[in-house]
mmCIF file of C-alpha atoms in Angstrom:
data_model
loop_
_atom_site.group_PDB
_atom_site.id
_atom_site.type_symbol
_atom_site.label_atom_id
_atom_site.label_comp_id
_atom_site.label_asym_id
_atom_site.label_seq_id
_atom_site.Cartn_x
_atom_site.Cartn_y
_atom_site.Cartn_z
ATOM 1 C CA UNK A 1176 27.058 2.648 20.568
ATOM 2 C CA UNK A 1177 23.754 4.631 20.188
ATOM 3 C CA UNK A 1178 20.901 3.788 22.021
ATOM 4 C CA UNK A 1179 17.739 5.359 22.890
ATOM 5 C CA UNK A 1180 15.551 4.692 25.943
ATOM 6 C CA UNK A 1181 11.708 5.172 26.045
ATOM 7 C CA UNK A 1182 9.446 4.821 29.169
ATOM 8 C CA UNK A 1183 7.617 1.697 29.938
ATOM 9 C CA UNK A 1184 4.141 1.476 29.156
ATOM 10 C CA UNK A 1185 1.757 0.679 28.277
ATOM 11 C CA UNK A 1186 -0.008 4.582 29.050
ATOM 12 C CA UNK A 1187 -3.636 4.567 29.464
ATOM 13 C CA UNK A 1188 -5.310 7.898 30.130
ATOM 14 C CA UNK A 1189 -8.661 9.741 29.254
ATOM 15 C CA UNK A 1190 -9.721 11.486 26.653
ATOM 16 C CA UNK A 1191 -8.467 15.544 27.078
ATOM 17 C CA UNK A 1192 -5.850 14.090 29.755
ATOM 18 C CA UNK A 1193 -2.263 15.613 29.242
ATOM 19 C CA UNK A 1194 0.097 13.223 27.669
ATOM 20 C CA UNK A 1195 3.929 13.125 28.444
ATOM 21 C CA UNK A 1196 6.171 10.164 26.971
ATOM 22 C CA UNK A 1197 9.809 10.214 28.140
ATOM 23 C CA UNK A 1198 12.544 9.178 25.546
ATOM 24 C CA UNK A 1199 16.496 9.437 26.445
ATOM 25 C CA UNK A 1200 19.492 9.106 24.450
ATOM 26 C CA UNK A 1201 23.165 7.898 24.378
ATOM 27 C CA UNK A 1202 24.739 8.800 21.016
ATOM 28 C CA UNK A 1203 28.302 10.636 20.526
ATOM 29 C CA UNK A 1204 28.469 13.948 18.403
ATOM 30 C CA UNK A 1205 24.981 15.105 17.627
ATOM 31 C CA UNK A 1206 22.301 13.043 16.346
ATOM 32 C CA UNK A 1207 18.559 13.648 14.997
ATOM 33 C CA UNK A 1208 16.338 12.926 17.049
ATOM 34 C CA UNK A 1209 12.467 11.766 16.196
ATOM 35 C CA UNK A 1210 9.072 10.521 17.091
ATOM 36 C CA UNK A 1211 7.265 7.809 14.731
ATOM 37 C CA UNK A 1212 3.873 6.519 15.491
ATOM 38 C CA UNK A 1213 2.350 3.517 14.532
ATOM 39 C CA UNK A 1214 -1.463 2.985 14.411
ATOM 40 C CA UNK A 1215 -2.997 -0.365 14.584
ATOM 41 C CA UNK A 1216 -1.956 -2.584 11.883
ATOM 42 C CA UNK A 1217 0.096 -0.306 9.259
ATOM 43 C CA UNK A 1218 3.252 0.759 9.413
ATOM 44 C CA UNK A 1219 5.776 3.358 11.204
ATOM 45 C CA UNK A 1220 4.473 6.965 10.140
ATOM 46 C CA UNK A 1221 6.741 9.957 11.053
ATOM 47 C CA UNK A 1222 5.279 12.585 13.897
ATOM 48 C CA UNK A 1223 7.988 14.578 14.272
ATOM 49 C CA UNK A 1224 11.588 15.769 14.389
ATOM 50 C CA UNK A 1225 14.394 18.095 15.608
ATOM 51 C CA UNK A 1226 17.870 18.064 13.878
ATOM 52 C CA UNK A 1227 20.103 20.308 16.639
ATOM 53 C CA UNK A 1228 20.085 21.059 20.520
ATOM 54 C CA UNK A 1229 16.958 23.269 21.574
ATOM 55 C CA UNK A 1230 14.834 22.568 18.198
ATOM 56 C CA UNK A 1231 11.251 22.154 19.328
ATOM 57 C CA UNK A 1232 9.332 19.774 16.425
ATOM 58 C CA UNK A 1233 5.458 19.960 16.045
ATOM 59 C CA UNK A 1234 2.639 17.917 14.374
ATOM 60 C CA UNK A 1235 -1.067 17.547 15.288
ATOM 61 C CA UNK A 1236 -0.768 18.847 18.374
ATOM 62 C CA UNK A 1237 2.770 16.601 19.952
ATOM 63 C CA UNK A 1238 5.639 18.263 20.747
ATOM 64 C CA UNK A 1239 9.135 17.456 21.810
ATOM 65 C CA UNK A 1240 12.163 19.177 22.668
ATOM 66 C CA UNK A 1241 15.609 18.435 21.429
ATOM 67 C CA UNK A 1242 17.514 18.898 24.922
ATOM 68 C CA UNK A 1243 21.329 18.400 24.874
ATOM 69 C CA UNK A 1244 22.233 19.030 28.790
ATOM 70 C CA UNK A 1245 20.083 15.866 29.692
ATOM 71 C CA UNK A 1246 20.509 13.911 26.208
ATOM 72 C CA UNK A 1247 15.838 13.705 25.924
ATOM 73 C CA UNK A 1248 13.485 13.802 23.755
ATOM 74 C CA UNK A 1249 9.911 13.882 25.574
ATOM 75 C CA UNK A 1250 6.707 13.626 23.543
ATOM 76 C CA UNK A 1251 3.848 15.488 25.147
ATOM 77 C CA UNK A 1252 0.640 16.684 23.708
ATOM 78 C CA UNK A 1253 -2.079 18.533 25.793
ATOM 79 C CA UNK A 1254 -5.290 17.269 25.312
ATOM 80 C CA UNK A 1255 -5.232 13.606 23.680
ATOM 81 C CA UNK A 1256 -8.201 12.230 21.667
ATOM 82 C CA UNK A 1257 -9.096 8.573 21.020
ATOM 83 C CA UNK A 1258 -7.512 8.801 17.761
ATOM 84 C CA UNK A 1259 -4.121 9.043 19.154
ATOM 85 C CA UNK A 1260 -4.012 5.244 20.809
ATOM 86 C CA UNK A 1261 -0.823 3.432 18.783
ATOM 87 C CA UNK A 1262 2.580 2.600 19.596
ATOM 88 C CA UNK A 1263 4.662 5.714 19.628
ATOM 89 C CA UNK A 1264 8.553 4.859 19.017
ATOM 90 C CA UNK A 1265 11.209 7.508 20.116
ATOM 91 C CA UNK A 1266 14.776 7.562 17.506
ATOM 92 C CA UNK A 1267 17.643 8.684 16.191
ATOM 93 C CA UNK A 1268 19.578 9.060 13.458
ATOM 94 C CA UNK A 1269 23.694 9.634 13.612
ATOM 95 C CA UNK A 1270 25.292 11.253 10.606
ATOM 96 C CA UNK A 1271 28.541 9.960 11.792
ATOM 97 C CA UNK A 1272 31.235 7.093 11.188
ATOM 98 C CA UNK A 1273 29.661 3.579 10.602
ATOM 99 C CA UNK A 1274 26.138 4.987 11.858
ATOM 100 C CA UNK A 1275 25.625 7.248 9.431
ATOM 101 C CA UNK A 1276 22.002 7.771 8.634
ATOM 102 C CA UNK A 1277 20.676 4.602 10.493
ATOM 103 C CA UNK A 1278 17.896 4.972 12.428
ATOM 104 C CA UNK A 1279 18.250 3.168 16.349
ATOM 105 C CA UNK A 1280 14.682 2.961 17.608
ATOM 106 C CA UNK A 1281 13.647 2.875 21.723
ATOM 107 C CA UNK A 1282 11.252 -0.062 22.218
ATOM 108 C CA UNK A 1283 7.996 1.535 22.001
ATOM 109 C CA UNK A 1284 5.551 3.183 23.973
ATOM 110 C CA UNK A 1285 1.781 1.715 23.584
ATOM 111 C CA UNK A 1286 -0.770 4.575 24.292
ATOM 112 C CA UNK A 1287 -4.519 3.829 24.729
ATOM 113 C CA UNK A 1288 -6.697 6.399 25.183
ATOM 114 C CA UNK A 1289 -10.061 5.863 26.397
ATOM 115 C CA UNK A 1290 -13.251 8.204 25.793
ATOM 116 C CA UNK B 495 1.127 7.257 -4.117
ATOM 117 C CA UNK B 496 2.212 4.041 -3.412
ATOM 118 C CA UNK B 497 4.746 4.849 -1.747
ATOM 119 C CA UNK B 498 6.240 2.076 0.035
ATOM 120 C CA UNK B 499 4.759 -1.755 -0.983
ATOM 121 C CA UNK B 500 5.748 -5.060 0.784
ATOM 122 C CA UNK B 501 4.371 -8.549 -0.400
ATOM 123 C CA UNK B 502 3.546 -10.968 1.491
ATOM 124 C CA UNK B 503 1.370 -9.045 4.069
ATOM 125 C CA UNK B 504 1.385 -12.808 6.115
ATOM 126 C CA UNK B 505 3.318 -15.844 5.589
ATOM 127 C CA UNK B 506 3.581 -19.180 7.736
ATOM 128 C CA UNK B 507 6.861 -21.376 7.305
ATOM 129 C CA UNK B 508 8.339 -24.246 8.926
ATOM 130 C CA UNK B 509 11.142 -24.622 10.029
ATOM 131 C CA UNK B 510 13.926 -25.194 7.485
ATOM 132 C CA UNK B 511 11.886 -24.015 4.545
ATOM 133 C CA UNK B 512 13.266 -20.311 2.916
ATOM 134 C CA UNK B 513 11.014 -17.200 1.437
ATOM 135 C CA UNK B 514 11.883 -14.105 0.223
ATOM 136 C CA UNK B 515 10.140 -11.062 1.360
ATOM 137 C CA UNK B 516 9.651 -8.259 -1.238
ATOM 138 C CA UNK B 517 9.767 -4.354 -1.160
ATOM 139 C CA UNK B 518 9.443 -1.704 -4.028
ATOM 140 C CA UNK B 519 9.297 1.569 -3.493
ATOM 141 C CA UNK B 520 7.976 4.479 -6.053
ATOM 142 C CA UNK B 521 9.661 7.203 -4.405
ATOM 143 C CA UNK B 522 12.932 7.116 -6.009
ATOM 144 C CA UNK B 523 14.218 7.442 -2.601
ATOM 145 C CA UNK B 524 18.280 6.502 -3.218
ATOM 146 C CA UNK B 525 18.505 4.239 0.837
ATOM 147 C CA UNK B 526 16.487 1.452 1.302
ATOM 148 C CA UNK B 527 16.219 -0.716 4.846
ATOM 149 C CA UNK B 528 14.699 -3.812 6.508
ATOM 150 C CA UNK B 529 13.666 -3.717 10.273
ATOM 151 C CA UNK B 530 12.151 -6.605 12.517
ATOM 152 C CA UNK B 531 9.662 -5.754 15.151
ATOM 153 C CA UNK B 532 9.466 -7.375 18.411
ATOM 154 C CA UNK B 533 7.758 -6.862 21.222
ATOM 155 C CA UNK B 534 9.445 -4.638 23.776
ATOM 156 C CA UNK B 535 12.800 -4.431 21.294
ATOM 157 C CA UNK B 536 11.302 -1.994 19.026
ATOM 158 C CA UNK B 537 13.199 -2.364 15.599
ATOM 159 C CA UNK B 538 16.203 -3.369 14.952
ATOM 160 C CA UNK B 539 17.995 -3.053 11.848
ATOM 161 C CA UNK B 540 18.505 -6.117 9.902
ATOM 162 C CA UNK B 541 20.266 -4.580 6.319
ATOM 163 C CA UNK B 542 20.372 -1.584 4.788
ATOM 164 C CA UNK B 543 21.150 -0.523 1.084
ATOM 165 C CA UNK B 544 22.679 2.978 1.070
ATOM 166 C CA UNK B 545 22.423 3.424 -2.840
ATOM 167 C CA UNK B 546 21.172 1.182 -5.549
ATOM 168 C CA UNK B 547 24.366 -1.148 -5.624
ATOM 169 C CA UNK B 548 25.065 -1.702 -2.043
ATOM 170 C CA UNK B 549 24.055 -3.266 0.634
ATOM 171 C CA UNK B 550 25.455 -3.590 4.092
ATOM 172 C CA UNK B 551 24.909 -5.754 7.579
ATOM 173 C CA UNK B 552 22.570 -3.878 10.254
ATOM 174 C CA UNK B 553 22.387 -4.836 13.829
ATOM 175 C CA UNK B 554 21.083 -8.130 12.972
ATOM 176 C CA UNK B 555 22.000 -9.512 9.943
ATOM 177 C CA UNK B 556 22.442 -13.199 10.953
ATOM 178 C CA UNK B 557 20.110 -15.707 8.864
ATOM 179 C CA UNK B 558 19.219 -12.908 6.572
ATOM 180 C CA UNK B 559 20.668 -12.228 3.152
ATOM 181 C CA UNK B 560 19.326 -8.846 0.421
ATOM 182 C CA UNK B 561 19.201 -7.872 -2.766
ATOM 183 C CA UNK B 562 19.359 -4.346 -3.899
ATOM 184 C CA UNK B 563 17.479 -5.541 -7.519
ATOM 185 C CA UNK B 564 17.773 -2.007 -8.433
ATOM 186 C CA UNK B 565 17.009 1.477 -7.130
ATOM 187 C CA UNK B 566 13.033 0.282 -6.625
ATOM 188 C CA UNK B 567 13.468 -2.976 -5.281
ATOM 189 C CA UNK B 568 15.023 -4.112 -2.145
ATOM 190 C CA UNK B 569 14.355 -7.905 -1.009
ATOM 191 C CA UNK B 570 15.164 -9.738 1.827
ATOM 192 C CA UNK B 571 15.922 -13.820 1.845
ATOM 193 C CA UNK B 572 15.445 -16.317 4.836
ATOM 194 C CA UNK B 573 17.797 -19.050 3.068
ATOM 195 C CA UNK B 574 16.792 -21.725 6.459
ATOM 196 C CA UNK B 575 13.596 -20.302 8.732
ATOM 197 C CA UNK B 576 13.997 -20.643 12.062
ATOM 198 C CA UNK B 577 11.361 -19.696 15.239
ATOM 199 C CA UNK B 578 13.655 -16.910 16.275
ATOM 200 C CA UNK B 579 12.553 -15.449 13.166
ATOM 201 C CA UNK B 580 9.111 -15.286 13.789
ATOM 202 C CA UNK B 581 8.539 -11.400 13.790
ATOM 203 C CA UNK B 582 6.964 -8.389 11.568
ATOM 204 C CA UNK B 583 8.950 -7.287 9.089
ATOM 205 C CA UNK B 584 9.243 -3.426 7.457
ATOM 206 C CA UNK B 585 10.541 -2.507 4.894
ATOM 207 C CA UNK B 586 11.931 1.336 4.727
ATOM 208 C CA UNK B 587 13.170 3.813 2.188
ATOM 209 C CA UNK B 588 14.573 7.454 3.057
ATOM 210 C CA UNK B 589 15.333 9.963 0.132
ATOM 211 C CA UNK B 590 18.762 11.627 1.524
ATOM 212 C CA UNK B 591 20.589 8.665 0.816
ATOM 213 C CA UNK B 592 22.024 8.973 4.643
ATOM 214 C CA UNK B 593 22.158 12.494 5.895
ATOM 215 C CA UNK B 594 21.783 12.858 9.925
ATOM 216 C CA UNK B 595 18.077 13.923 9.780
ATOM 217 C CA UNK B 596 17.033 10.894 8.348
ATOM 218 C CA UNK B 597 13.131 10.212 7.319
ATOM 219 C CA UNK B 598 11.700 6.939 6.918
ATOM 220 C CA UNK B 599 8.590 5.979 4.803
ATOM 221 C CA UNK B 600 7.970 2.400 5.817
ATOM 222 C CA UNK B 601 5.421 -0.376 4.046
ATOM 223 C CA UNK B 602 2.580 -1.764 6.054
ATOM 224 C CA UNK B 603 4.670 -4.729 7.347
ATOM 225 C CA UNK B 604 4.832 -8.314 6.922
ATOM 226 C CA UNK B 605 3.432 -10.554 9.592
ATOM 227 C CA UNK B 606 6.181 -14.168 9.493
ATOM 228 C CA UNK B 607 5.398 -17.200 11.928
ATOM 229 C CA UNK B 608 8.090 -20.167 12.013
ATOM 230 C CA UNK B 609 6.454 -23.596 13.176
#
């Protein structure tokens, strides 16, 4: 079945440090992939997403690259602020057979980011 | 914009004793979902609800019966609480009514402890 693998945390760095959050994949055919991000206390908010091989998604200053040829997903952003600190989960969706459209989530990635 | 609403926010049961946790949704998004969180398991599936209509199992659907009410509402039903329930509990909707690049809106979450 699908499954989706996300480093251990949790990550603490420094404000300005360079982030990098590693996310892998198992999944047959060719899923969606995505990064949510939950802040303390509310819900799962979308980041970002790439629906084919080689897509690069974008949003307030995260990236990831859709890579086939090693089946990952890595978040990364640049410069982090304190703002970004929440739990950053790593998914997919399959538009295929009894999968289709579910999202299967990694387990989460906490991210603390001190000033 | 509402968006996504679940009610109760908290809610303490023992065991034995059965709630029903409730989600609207003002979207009129056609898929509607319920996910637990746990720590270190991300979220798992519990039921989804594809159209207004149906509903079907998720990746853990034991103890746990829904209720697509109509395309709004989407409720889920602990018939017996037990501790393994204990857990925060989303509720999702998605507008593409299951395409592969599937996005979420999720509610705020509901916090349930089983004594």
């Amino acid at each position: 079945g699908n499954s989706v693998t996300q480093m251990e945390g949790p990550v603490t760095l420094s404000e300005e440090a360079f982030l990098t959050i590693n996310c892998t994949y198992t999944a047959t055919g060719y899923p969606s992939l995505f990064w949510y991000v939950q802040y303390p206390g509310e819900g799962l908010q979308l980041l970002l997403k790439a629906t084919k091989a080689d897509d690069k998604g974008s949003n307030k200053g995260f990236e990831a690259t859709y890579r086939k040829e090693t089946t990952s997903f890595h978040l990364e952003k640049g410069s982090v602020q304190v703002s970004d600190s929440a739990v950053y989960f790593c998914a997919l969706s399959y538009a295929g057979g009894t999968s289709y459209g579910k999202l299967t989530f990694g387990q989460g990635t906490i991210l603390t980011v001190h000033p | 914009n509402a968006g996504v609403t679940q009610t109760p926010k908290f809610q303490v049961l023992k065991t034995g004793q059965s709630m029903t946790l409730q989600c609207a949704q003002d979207m009129n998004h056609n898929s509607m979902y319920w996910y637990r969180q746990d720590p270190g398991m991300g979220l798992r599936l519990i039921y989804y609800s594809a159209s207004e209509g149906t509903t079907d199992k998720g990746e853990v659907p034991n103890g746990y019966n829904v209720s697509r009410l109509n395309k709004r509402e989407f409720s889920l039903r602990l018939e017996s609480a037990a501790p393994s329930q204990t857990s925060v509990y989303f509720c999702a909707s998605s507008e593409l009514g299951g395409s592969g690049a599937n996005v979420l809106t999720f509610g705020a979450g509901s916090r349930l402890t089983v004594l």
